[in-house]
PDB file of C-alpha atoms in Angstrom:
ATOM      1  CA  MET A   1      -0.023   0.012   0.041  1.00 75.00           C
ATOM      2  CA  SER A   2       1.374   3.475  -0.922  1.00 80.00           C
ATOM      3  CA  LEU A   3       1.803   6.321   1.506  1.00 78.00           C
ATOM      4  CA  ALA A   4      -0.978   8.259  -0.234  1.00 82.00           C
ATOM      5  CA  ASP A   5      -3.320   5.296   0.315  1.00 86.00           C
ATOM      6  CA  ARG A   6      -2.416   5.182   4.052  1.00 81.00           C
ATOM      7  CA  LEU A   7      -3.005   8.882   4.356  1.00 80.00           C
ATOM      8  CA  ASN A   8      -6.319   8.647   2.664  1.00 85.00           C
ATOM      9  CA  ILE A   9      -7.433   5.801   5.051  1.00 84.00           C
ATOM     10  CA  LEU A  10      -6.376   7.929   8.163  1.00 80.00           C
ATOM     11  CA  LYS A  11      -8.380  10.982   6.749  1.00 82.00           C
ATOM     12  CA  GLU A  12     -11.512   8.843   6.134  1.00 85.00           C
ATOM     13  CA  LYS A  13     -11.369   7.417   9.717  1.00 83.00           C
ATOM     14  CA  ASN A  14     -10.528  10.791  11.308  1.00 82.00           C
ATOM     15  CA  CYS A  15      -7.294   9.523  12.839  1.00 81.00           C
ATOM     16  CA  CYS A  16      -4.106  11.168  14.012  1.00 80.00           C
ATOM     17  CA  PHE A  17      -1.408  10.876  11.463  1.00 74.00           C
ATOM     18  CA  ALA A  18       1.325  10.367  14.268  1.00 75.00           C
ATOM     19  CA  CYS A  19      -0.274   7.881  16.609  1.00 76.00           C
ATOM     20  CA  TRP A  20      -3.255   6.715  14.525  1.00 76.00           C
ATOM     21  CA  ASN A  21      -5.698   7.245  17.380  1.00 78.00           C
ATOM     22  CA  VAL A  22      -9.259   7.952  16.267  1.00 80.00           C
ATOM     23  CA  GLY A  23     -10.777  11.455  16.834  1.00 78.00           C
ATOM     24  CA  GLN A  24      -7.640  13.597  17.243  1.00 75.00           C
ATOM     25  CA  SER A  25      -5.202  15.622  15.117  1.00 72.00           C
ATOM     26  CA  ILE A  26      -1.513  15.465  15.011  1.00 71.00           C
ATOM     27  CA  ARG A  27      -1.167  18.992  16.455  1.00 73.00           C
ATOM     28  CA  LYS A  28      -3.078  17.907  19.530  1.00 76.00           C
ATOM     29  CA  CYS A  29      -1.443  14.574  19.960  1.00 76.00           C
ATOM     30  CA  ARG A  30       0.005  14.053  23.441  1.00 76.00           C
ATOM     31  CA  ILE A  31       1.822  10.766  22.445  1.00 76.00           C
ATOM     32  CA  PHE A  32       5.514  11.491  21.824  1.00 74.00           C
ATOM     33  CA  LEU A  33       6.680   9.557  18.701  1.00 75.00           C
ATOM     34  CA  LYS A  34       9.702  10.086  16.716  1.00 77.00           C
ATOM     35  CA  CYS A  35      10.330   8.492  13.317  1.00 78.00           C
ATOM     36  CA  VAL A  36      13.553   6.410  13.479  1.00 78.00           C
ATOM     37  CA  VAL A  37      14.354   7.199   9.918  1.00 78.00           C
ATOM     38  CA  CYS A  38      13.893  11.075   9.583  1.00 81.00           C
ATOM     39  CA  GLY A  39      13.159  12.116  13.189  1.00 78.00           C
ATOM     40  CA  LYS A  40       9.796  13.647  12.546  1.00 79.00           C
ATOM     41  CA  GLN A  41       6.723  13.170  14.637  1.00 75.00           C
ATOM     42  CA  TYR A  42       5.042   9.988  13.213  1.00 72.00           C
ATOM     43  CA  VAL A  43       5.485   6.243  12.894  1.00 75.00           C
ATOM     44  CA  PRO A  44       7.903   5.009  10.314  1.00 74.00           C
ATOM     45  CA  LEU A  45       5.082   3.676   8.139  1.00 74.00           C
ATOM     46  CA  MET A  46       4.098   7.195   7.443  1.00 77.00           C
ATOM     47  CA  CYS A  47       7.538   8.363   6.512  1.00 80.00           C
ATOM     48  CA  GLU A  48       8.050   9.949   3.040  1.00 81.00           C
ATOM     49  CA  VAL A  49      11.754   9.035   3.231  1.00 81.00           C
ATOM     50  CA  VAL A  50      11.058   5.337   3.506  1.00 76.00           C
ATOM     51  CA  GLU A  51       8.550   5.577   0.684  1.00 76.00           C
ATOM     52  CA  SER A  52      11.133   7.230  -1.556  1.00 77.00           C
ATOM     53  CA  ARG A  53      13.714   4.581  -0.748  1.00 76.00           C
ATOM     54  CA  LYS A  54      11.291   1.898  -1.737  1.00 73.00           C
ATOM     55  CA  HIS A  55      10.815   3.506  -5.078  1.00 69.00           C
ATOM     56  CA  GLU A  56      14.562   3.795  -5.535  1.00 72.00           C
ATOM     57  CA  SER A  57      15.167   0.233  -4.614  1.00 68.00           C
ATOM     58  CA  LYS A  58      12.508  -0.886  -7.160  1.00 67.00           C
ATOM     59  CA  LYS A  59      14.127   1.035  -9.938  1.00 65.00           C
ATOM     60  CA  SER A  60      17.474  -0.325  -9.183  1.00 63.00           C
ATOM     61  CA  GLU A  61      16.079  -3.892  -9.018  1.00 62.00           C
ATOM     62  CA  GLU A  62      14.532  -3.348 -12.388  1.00 62.00           C
ATOM     63  CA  LYS A  63      17.835  -2.117 -13.830  1.00 60.00           C
ATOM     64  CA  GLU A  64      19.668  -5.167 -12.294  1.00 59.00           C
ATOM     65  CA  ALA A  65      16.984  -7.471 -13.778  1.00 55.00           C
ATOM     66  CA  ALA A  66      17.454  -5.926 -17.216  1.00 54.00           C
ATOM     67  CA  ASN A  67      21.256  -6.483 -17.008  1.00 51.00           C
ATOM     68  CA  GLU A  68      20.726 -10.068 -16.023  1.00 54.00           C
ATOM     69  CA  ILE A  69      18.639 -10.520 -19.019  1.00 53.00           C
ATOM     70  CA  ASN A  70      21.225  -9.029 -21.246  1.00 51.00           C
ATOM     71  CA  MET A  71      24.066 -11.176 -19.677  1.00 52.00           C
ATOM     72  CA  SER A  72      22.094 -14.466 -20.039  1.00 52.00           C
ATOM     73  CA  ASN A  73      24.019 -15.615 -22.995  1.00 56.00           C
ATOM     74  CA  THR A  74      27.403 -15.207 -21.418  1.00 59.00           C
ATOM     75  CA  SER A  75      28.962 -18.618 -20.687  1.00 60.00           C
ATOM     76  CA  LEU A  76      32.008 -19.049 -18.442  1.00 66.00           C
ATOM     77  CA  GLY A  77      32.242 -22.753 -19.283  1.00 69.00           C
ATOM     78  CA  PRO A  78      34.904 -24.517 -21.315  1.00 76.00           C
ATOM     79  CA  LYS A  79      35.796 -23.520 -24.839  1.00 78.00           C
ATOM     80  CA  VAL A  80      33.801 -25.022 -27.706  1.00 78.00           C
ATOM     81  CA  PHE A  81      35.478 -26.329 -30.836  1.00 82.00           C
ATOM     82  CA  LEU A  82      33.546 -26.466 -34.009  1.00 85.00           C
ATOM     83  CA  GLN A  83      34.220 -28.824 -36.869  1.00 88.00           C
ATOM     84  CA  THR A  84      35.797 -27.266 -40.172  1.00 89.00           C
ATOM     85  CA  LEU A  85      35.812 -28.569 -43.629  1.00 89.00           C
ATOM     86  CA  LYS A  86      37.897 -27.581 -46.692  1.00 91.00           C
ATOM     87  CA  VAL A  87      35.572 -27.399 -49.692  1.00 87.00           C
ATOM     88  CA  LYS A  88      35.940 -26.402 -53.357  1.00 87.00           C
ATOM     89  CA  MET A  89      33.403 -23.932 -54.798  1.00 81.00           C
ATOM     90  CA  ILE A  90      33.215 -24.887 -58.433  1.00 80.00           C
ATOM     91  CA  SER A  91      31.732 -22.747 -61.316  1.00 75.00           C
ATOM     92  CA  ASP A  92      31.987 -23.115 -65.029  1.00 75.00           C
ATOM     93  CA  GLU A  93      34.910 -20.737 -65.069  1.00 75.00           C
ATOM     94  CA  LYS A  94      36.783 -21.194 -61.760  1.00 79.00           C
ATOM     95  CA  GLU A  95      37.417 -23.344 -58.763  1.00 81.00           C
ATOM     96  CA  VAL A  96      37.878 -21.678 -55.282  1.00 80.00           C
ATOM     97  CA  SER A  97      39.132 -23.569 -52.192  1.00 85.00           C
ATOM     98  CA  VAL A  98      37.299 -22.378 -48.994  1.00 85.00           C
ATOM     99  CA  ARG A  99      37.332 -23.521 -45.363  1.00 86.00           C
ATOM    100  CA  ILE A 100      33.870 -23.665 -43.605  1.00 86.00           C
ATOM    101  CA  ILE A 101      32.723 -24.066 -40.092  1.00 85.00           C
ATOM    102  CA  LEU A 102      29.991 -26.713 -39.242  1.00 84.00           C
ATOM    103  CA  ASP A 103      27.808 -25.358 -36.423  1.00 83.00           C
ATOM    104  CA  THR A 104      25.212 -28.137 -35.845  1.00 82.00           C
ATOM    105  CA  GLY A 105      23.274 -25.980 -33.368  1.00 82.00           C
ATOM    106  CA  SER A 106      22.851 -23.058 -35.775  1.00 81.00           C
ATOM    107  CA  GLN A 107      19.555 -22.486 -37.758  1.00 79.00           C
ATOM    108  CA  ARG A 108      21.256 -20.456 -40.425  1.00 77.00           C
ATOM    109  CA  SER A 109      24.597 -20.433 -42.258  1.00 76.00           C
ATOM    110  CA  TYR A 110      26.622 -17.370 -43.074  1.00 77.00           C
ATOM    111  CA  ILE A 111      29.615 -16.514 -45.250  1.00 80.00           C
ATOM    112  CA  LEU A 112      31.854 -13.501 -45.162  1.00 81.00           C
ATOM    113  CA  LYS A 113      30.998 -10.554 -47.534  1.00 82.00           C
ATOM    114  CA  ARG A 114      34.229 -10.962 -49.106  1.00 85.00           C
ATOM    115  CA  LEU A 115      33.683 -14.528 -50.069  1.00 83.00           C
ATOM    116  CA  GLY A 116      30.235 -13.647 -51.510  1.00 81.00           C
ATOM    117  CA  LEU A 117      31.647 -10.924 -53.712  1.00 84.00           C
ATOM    118  CA  GLU A 118      34.536 -13.266 -54.774  1.00 81.00           C
ATOM    119  CA  SER A 119      32.183 -16.046 -55.713  1.00 79.00           C
ATOM    120  CA  ARG A 120      29.968 -13.658 -57.721  1.00 81.00           C
ATOM    121  CA  ARG A 121      33.149 -12.503 -59.704  1.00 80.00           C
ATOM    122  CA  ASN A 122      33.856 -16.166 -60.359  1.00 76.00           C
ATOM    123  CA  GLY A 123      30.444 -16.851 -61.836  1.00 77.00           C
ATOM    124  CA  LEU A 124      28.641 -18.391 -58.698  1.00 77.00           C
ATOM    125  CA  HIS A 125      25.191 -17.026 -57.808  1.00 74.00           C
ATOM    126  CA  SER A 126      22.983 -17.548 -54.701  1.00 75.00           C
ATOM    127  CA  CYS A 127      19.967 -19.770 -55.083  1.00 76.00           C
ATOM    128  CA  LYS A 128      17.827 -18.187 -52.528  1.00 78.00           C
ATOM    129  CA  LYS A 129      17.759 -14.750 -50.741  1.00 78.00           C
ATOM    130  CA  LYS A 130      15.910 -13.954 -47.468  1.00 80.00           C
ATOM    131  CA  ASN A 131      15.366 -10.826 -45.436  1.00 80.00           C
ATOM    132  CA  LEU A 132      16.526 -11.307 -41.812  1.00 77.00           C
ATOM    133  CA  VAL A 133      16.102  -9.261 -38.653  1.00 75.00           C
ATOM    134  CA  HIS A 134      18.744  -9.931 -36.038  1.00 71.00           C
ATOM    135  CA  SER A 135      17.784  -9.614 -32.263  1.00 73.00           C
ATOM    136  CA  LEU A 136      20.503  -8.029 -30.393  1.00 69.00           C
ATOM    137  CA  PHE A 137      21.157  -7.454 -26.700  1.00 69.00           C
ATOM    138  CA  GLY A 138      18.980  -5.088 -24.802  1.00 65.00           C
ATOM    139  CA  ARG A 139      15.926  -5.916 -27.036  1.00 65.00           C
ATOM    140  CA  ILE A 140      17.499  -4.038 -29.903  1.00 68.00           C
ATOM    141  CA  GLU A 141      16.612  -5.276 -33.345  1.00 67.00           C
ATOM    142  CA  SER A 142      18.518  -4.554 -36.630  1.00 66.00           C
ATOM    143  CA  GLU A 143      16.663  -3.395 -39.652  1.00 72.00           C
ATOM    144  CA  LYS A 144      15.591  -6.059 -42.256  1.00 68.00           C
ATOM    145  CA  LEU A 145      18.665  -6.963 -44.350  1.00 65.00           C
ATOM    146  CA  PRO A 146      18.793  -9.088 -47.362  1.00 66.00           C
ATOM    147  CA  ASN A 147      20.883 -12.193 -46.795  1.00 59.00           C
TER     148      ASN A 147
END
């Protein structure tokens, strides 16, 4: 319950904001109370400083949670070695020897831009093109790019 909600309940029930007794005001309150947080005359549940600290801690927790999400792909485990093959790209005009990496856990295969340009110069053409959007860290997405 927020501080404003607690104040409204005390107003509705005609209670003292300091000691919460019914039918008296904080100015006429004879009970001496002192907030342990800020030193003013009310119980800590009615303290504005405590309420502001709650909001600050919630914001910092949200920031920490966002960082944890961003860091979820980080692995401190052992190194992973992928299989490689040496293949020949053959066209009518030329033959090019290329080393490829086999990533069995990947859904897509990529080549270097340099290799794509070189293969076009040698008469090889792609058989299929697809527009892809890459999701990056921090919920950032790249624009649609032809691949």
